[in-house]
PDB file of C-alpha atoms in Angstrom:
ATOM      1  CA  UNK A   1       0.000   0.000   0.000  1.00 69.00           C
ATOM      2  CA  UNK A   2       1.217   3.637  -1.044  1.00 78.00           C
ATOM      3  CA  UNK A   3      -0.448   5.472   1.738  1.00 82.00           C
ATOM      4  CA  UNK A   4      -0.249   9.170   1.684  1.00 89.00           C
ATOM      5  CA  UNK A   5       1.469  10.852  -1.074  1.00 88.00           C
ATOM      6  CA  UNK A   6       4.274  13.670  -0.215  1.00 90.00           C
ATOM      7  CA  UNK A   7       5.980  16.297  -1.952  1.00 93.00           C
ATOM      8  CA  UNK A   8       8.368  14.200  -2.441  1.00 94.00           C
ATOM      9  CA  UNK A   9       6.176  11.687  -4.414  1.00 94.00           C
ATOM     10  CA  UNK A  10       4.972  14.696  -6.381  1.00 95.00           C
ATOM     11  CA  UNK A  11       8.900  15.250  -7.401  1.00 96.00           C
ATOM     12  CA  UNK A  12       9.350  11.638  -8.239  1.00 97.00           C
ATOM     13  CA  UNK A  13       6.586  11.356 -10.342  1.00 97.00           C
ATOM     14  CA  UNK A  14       7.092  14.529 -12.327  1.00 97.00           C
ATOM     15  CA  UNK A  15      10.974  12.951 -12.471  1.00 97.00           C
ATOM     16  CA  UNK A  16       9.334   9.703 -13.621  1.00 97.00           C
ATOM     17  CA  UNK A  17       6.475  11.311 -16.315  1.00 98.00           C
ATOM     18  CA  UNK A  18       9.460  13.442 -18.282  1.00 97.00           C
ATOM     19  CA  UNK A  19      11.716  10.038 -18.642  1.00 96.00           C
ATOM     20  CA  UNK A  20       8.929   7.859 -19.893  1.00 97.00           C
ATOM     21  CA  UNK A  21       7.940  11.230 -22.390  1.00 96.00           C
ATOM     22  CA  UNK A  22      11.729  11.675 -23.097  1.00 95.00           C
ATOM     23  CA  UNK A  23      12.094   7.959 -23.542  1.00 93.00           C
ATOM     24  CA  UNK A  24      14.735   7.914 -21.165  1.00 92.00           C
ATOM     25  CA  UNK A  25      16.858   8.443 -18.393  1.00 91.00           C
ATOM     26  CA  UNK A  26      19.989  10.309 -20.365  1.00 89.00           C
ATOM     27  CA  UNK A  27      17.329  12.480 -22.640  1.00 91.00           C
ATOM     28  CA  UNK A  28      15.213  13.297 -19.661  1.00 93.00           C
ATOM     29  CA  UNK A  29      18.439  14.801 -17.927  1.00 91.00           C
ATOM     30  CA  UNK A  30      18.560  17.570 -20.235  1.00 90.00           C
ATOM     31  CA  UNK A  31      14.237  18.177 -20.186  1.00 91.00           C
ATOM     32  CA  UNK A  32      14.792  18.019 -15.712  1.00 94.00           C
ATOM     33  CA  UNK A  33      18.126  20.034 -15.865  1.00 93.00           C
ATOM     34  CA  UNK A  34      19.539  17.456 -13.521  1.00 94.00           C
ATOM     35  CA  UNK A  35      22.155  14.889 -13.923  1.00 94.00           C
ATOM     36  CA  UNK A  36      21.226  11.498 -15.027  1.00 91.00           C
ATOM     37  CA  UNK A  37      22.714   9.329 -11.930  1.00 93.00           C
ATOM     38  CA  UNK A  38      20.191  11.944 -10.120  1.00 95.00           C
ATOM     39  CA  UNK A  39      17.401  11.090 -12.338  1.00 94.00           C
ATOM     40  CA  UNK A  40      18.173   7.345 -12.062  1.00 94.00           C
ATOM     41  CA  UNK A  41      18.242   7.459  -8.146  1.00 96.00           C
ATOM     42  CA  UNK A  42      14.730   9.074  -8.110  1.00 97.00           C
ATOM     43  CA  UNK A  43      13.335   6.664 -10.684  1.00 96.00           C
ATOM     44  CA  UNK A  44      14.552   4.029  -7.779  1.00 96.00           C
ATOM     45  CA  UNK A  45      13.457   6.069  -4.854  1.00 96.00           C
ATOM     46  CA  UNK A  46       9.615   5.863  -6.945  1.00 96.00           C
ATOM     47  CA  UNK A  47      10.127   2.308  -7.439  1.00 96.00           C
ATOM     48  CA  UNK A  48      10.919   1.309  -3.953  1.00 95.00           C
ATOM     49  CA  UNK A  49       8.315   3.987  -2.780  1.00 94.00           C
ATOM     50  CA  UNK A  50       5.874   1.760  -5.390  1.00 96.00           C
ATOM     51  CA  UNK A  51       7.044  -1.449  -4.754  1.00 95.00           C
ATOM     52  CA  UNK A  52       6.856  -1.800  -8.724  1.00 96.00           C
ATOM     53  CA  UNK A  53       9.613  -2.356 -11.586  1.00 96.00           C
ATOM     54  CA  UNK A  54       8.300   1.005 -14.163  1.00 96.00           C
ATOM     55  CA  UNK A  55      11.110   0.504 -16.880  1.00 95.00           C
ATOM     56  CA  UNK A  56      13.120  -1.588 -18.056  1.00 92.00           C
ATOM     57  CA  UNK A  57      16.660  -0.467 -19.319  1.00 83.00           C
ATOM     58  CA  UNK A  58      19.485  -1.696 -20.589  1.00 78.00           C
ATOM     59  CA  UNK A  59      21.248  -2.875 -24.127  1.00 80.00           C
ATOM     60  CA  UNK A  60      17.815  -3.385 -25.933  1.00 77.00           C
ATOM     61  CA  UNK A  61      16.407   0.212 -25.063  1.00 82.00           C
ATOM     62  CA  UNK A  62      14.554   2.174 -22.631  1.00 88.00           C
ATOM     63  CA  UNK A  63      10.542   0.374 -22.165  1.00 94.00           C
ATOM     64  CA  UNK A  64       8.024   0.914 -20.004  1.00 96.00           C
ATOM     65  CA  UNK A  65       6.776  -2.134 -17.731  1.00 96.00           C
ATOM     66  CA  UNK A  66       3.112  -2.856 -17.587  1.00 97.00           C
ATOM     67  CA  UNK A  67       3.144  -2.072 -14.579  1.00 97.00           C
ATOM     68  CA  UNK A  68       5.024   1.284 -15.464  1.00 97.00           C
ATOM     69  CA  UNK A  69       2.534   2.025 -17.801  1.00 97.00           C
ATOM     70  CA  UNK A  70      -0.363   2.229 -15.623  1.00 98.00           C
ATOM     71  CA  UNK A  71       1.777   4.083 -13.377  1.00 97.00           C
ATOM     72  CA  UNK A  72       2.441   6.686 -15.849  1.00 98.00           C
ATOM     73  CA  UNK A  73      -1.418   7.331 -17.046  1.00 98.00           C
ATOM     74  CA  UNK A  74      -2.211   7.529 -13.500  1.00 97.00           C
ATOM     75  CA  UNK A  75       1.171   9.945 -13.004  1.00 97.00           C
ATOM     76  CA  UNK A  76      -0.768  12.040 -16.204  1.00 98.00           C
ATOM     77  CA  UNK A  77      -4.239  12.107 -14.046  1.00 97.00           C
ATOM     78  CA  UNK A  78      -2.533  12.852 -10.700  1.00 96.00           C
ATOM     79  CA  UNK A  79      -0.406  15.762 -12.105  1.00 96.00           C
ATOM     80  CA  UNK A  80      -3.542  16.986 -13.946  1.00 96.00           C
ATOM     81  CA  UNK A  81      -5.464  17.405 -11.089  1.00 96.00           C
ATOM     82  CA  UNK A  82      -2.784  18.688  -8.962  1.00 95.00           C
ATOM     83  CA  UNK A  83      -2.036  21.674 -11.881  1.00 95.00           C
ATOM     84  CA  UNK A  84      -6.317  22.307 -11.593  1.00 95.00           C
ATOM     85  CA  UNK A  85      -6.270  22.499  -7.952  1.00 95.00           C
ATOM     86  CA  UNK A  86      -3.500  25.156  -8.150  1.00 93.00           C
ATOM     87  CA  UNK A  87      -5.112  26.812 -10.768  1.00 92.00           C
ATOM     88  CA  UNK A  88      -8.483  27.006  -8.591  1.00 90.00           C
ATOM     89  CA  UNK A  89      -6.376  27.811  -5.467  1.00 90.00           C
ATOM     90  CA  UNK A  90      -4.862  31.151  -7.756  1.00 86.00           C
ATOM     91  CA  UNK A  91      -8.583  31.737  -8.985  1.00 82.00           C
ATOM     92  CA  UNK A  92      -9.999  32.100  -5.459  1.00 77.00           C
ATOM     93  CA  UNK A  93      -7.072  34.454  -4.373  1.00 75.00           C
ATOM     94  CA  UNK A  94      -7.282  36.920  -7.434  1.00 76.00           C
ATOM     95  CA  UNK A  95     -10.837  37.230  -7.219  1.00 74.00           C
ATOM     96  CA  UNK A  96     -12.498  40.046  -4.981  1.00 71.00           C
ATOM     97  CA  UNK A  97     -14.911  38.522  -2.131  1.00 78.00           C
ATOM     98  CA  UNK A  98     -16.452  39.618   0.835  1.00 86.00           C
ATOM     99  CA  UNK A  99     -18.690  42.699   1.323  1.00 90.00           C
ATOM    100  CA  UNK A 100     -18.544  46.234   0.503  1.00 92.00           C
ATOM    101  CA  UNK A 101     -20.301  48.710   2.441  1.00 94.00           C
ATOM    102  CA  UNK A 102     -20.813  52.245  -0.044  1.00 94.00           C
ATOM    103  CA  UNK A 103     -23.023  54.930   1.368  1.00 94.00           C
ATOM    104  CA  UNK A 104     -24.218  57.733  -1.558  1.00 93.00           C
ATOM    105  CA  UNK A 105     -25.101  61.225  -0.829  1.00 90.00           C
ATOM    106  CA  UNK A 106     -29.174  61.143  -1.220  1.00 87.00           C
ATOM    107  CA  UNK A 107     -29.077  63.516  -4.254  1.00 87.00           C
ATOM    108  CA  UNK A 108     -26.463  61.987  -6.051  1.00 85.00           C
ATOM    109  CA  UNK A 109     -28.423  58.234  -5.025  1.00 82.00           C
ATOM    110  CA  UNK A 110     -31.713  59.816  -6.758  1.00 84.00           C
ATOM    111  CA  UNK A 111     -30.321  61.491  -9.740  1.00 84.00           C
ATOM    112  CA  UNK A 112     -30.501  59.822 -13.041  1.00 86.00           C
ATOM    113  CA  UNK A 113     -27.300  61.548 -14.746  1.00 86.00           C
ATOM    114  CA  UNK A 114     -25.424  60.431 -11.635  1.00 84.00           C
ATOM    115  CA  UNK A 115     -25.779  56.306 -13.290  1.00 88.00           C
ATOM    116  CA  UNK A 116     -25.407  54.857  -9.841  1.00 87.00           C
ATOM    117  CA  UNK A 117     -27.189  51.412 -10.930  1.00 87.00           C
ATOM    118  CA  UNK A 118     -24.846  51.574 -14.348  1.00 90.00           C
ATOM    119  CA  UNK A 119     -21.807  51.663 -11.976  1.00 89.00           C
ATOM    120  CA  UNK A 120     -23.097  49.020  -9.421  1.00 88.00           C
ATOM    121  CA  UNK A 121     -24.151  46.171 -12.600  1.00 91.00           C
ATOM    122  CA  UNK A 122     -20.512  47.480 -13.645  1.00 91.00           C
ATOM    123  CA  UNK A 123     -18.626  46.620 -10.019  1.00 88.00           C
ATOM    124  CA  UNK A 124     -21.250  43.590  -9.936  1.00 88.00           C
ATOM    125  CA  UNK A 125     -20.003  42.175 -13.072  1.00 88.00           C
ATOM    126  CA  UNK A 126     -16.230  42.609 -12.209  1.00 86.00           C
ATOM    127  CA  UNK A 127     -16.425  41.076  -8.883  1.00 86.00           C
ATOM    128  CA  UNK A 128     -19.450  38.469  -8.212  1.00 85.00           C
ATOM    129  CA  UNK A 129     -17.875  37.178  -5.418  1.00 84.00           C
ATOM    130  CA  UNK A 130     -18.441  40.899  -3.374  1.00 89.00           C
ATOM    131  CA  UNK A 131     -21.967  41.476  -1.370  1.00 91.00           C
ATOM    132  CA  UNK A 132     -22.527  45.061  -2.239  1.00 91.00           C
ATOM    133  CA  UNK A 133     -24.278  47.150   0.719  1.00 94.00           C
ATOM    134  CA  UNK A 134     -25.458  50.347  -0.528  1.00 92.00           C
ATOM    135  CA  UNK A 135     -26.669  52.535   2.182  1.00 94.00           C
ATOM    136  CA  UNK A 136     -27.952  56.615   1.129  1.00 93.00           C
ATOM    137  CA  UNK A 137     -27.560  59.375   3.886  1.00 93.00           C
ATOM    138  CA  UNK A 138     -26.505  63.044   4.378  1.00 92.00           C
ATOM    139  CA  UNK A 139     -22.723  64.264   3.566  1.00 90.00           C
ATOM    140  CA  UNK A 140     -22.028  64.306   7.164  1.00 90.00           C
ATOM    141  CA  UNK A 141     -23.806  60.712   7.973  1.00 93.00           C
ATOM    142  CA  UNK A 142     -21.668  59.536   4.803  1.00 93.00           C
ATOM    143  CA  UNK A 143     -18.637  61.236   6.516  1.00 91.00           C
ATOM    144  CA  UNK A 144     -18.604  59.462   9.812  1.00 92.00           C
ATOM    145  CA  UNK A 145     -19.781  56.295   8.771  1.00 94.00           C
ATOM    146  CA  UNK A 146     -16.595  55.946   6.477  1.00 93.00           C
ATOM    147  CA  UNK A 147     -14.181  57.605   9.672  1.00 92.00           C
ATOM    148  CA  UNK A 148     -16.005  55.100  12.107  1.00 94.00           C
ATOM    149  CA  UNK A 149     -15.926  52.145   9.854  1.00 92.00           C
ATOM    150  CA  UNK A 150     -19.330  51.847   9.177  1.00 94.00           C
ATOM    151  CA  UNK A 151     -19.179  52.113   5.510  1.00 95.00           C
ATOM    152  CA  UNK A 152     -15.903  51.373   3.357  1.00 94.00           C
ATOM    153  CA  UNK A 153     -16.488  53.723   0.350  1.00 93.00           C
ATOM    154  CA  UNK A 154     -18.806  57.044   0.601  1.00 92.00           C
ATOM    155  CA  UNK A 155     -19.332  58.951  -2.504  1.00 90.00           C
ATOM    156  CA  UNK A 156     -20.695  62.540  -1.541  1.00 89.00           C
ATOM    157  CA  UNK A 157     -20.363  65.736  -3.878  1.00 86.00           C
ATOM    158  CA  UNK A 158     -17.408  67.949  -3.768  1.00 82.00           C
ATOM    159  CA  UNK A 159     -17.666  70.466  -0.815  1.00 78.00           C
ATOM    160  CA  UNK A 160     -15.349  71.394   2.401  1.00 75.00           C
ATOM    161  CA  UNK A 161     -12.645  68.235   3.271  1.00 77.00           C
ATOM    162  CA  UNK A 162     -12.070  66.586   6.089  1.00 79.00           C
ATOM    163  CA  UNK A 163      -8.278  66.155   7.823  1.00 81.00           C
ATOM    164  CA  UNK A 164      -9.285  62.251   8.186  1.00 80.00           C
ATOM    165  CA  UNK A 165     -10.323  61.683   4.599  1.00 84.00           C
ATOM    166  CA  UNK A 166      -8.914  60.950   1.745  1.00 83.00           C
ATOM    167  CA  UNK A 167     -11.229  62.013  -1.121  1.00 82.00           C
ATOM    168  CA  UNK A 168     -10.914  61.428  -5.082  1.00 83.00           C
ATOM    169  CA  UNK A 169     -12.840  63.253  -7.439  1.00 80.00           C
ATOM    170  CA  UNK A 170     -14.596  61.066  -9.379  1.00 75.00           C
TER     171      UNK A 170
END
């Protein structure tokens, strides 16, 4: 029995898939950038990890076992899935999540050249994974909610700034 499967593993395997695809040990040393006593002493590290001869080698060629064969389209799945799983893993840290609390001045909330629901189908598009809280309130409301925490964004017209504001004209 194999029982759980390491780094390690991973290394051998990925060592074992590019000399069965390179048809070799000596041809897969250039494809790993490693030297080929290295490459054969990981090819018997996975075979004694395995408990399985993969290849034969010698005068007559380089072949894979049966054995070795089923090893290898296995190796093809395992990596496969391994490469999705990272790929998923990168997905869920590039994409924006959580909630986003934006409080709009009450004029600027109820006034058509303003676009408000354009921009929010806009953010909504970019970034599904974000629950959207839109809150409407007086400049000073808007103003204290974003210095107390209370809202993240507040969009209010221009007018008189604040020391503990940042503001960007939009």
């Amino acid at each position: 029995m194999l029982g759980q499967l390491s780094d390690m593993d991973l290394r051998l395997l990925q060592v074992f898939k590019s000399v069965a695809e390179c048809g070799g040990m000596a041809a897969a040393e250039l494809e790993l950038n490693i030297g080929t006593s290295t490459v054969s002493r990981h090819m018997k590290d996975l075979e004694t990890r395995l408990g399985l001869t993969l290849c034969r080698r010698g005068r007559a060629g380089f072949a894979l076992t049966a054995e070795g064969q089923r090893v290898y389209d296995e190796t093809l799945r395992l990596l496969s899935a391994v490469d999705a799983f990272r790929s998923s893993i990168d997905d869920i840290h590039s994409r924006m999540g959580g909630q986003l609390a934006v409080a709009v001045f009450d004029k600027t909330a109820s006034n058509p050249a303003a676009r408000i629901s354009e921009a929010i189908a806009a953010f909504a598009e970019q970034a599904p994974g974000v629950n959207l809280q839109l809150h409407v309130g007086s400049i000073n409301t808007i103003e204290r909610g974003v210095m107390d925490g209370s809202y993240h964004v507040g969009i209010i017209p221009a007018h008189r700034s604040s020391q503990s504001l940042i503001y960007t004209c939009l």
